[in-house]
């Protein structure tokens, strides 16, 4: 039960993020979640989008390097310690989280996780009462 994440490699220069966002907007691709990590020379823009395959193809047509990565999207209560409990369960199960980004809005919070053992991570989290988004749920804005 994984979700496809769009990862875009960007030069660290003015206007590059805007260029990517413009291409996605022109192709009617909605961004559901995003994270940007950078160094002095390049950045990695990670996104959950409404149509990852179309997004990758649209960027490739404009010579922007992008790839699709399998990730897990989980729902946790928007309460103190909830994300800690999820991470503790994964650690106890021997599942390493390579990276994560999260957001909260309303009663629930959501986190996007990258791990090498997605099946074990999903089973562990579900056994502890956390729900995992399906692709359709993750790519939708809920409107």
PDB file of C-alpha atoms in Angstrom, residues 1-2 71-74 90 95 113 115 117-128 130-133:
ATOM      1  CA  UNK A   1       0.000   0.000   0.000  1.00  0.00           C
ATOM      2  CA  UNK A   2       2.437   2.605  -1.205  1.00  0.00           C
ATOM      3  CA  UNK A  71       6.774   6.157  -0.050  1.00  0.00           C
ATOM      4  CA  UNK A  72       4.241   5.586   2.717  1.00  0.00           C
ATOM      5  CA  UNK A  73       1.727   8.204   3.831  1.00  0.00           C
ATOM      6  CA  UNK A  74       0.318   7.748   7.321  1.00  0.00           C
ATOM      7  CA  UNK A  90       8.977   1.504  13.624  1.00  0.00           C
ATOM      8  CA  UNK A  95      12.448  -0.292  10.384  1.00  0.00           C
ATOM      9  CA  UNK A 113       7.911   8.312   5.071  1.00  0.00           C
ATOM     10  CA  UNK A 115      11.914   3.352   4.127  1.00  0.00           C
ATOM     11  CA  UNK A 117      10.994  -2.042   4.046  1.00  0.00           C
ATOM     12  CA  UNK A 118       7.610  -0.501   3.249  1.00  0.00           C
ATOM     13  CA  UNK A 119       5.606  -3.700   3.801  1.00  0.00           C
ATOM     14  CA  UNK A 120       7.020  -4.179   7.291  1.00  0.00           C
ATOM     15  CA  UNK A 121       6.513  -0.484   8.076  1.00  0.00           C
ATOM     16  CA  UNK A 122       2.863  -0.591   6.988  1.00  0.00           C
ATOM     17  CA  UNK A 123       2.175  -3.800   8.928  1.00  0.00           C
ATOM     18  CA  UNK A 124       3.857  -2.375  12.042  1.00  0.00           C
ATOM     19  CA  UNK A 125       2.002   0.937  11.895  1.00  0.00           C
ATOM     20  CA  UNK A 126      -1.371  -0.663  11.235  1.00  0.00           C
ATOM     21  CA  UNK A 127      -0.843  -3.099  14.116  1.00  0.00           C
ATOM     22  CA  UNK A 128      -0.369  -0.068  16.383  1.00  0.00           C
ATOM     23  CA  UNK A 130      -2.210   4.009  12.603  1.00  0.00           C
ATOM     24  CA  UNK A 131      -3.870   4.183   9.210  1.00  0.00           C
ATOM     25  CA  UNK A 132      -2.003   4.308   5.930  1.00  0.00           C
ATOM     26  CA  UNK A 133      -3.296   6.302   2.974  1.00  0.00           C
TER      27      UNK A 133
END
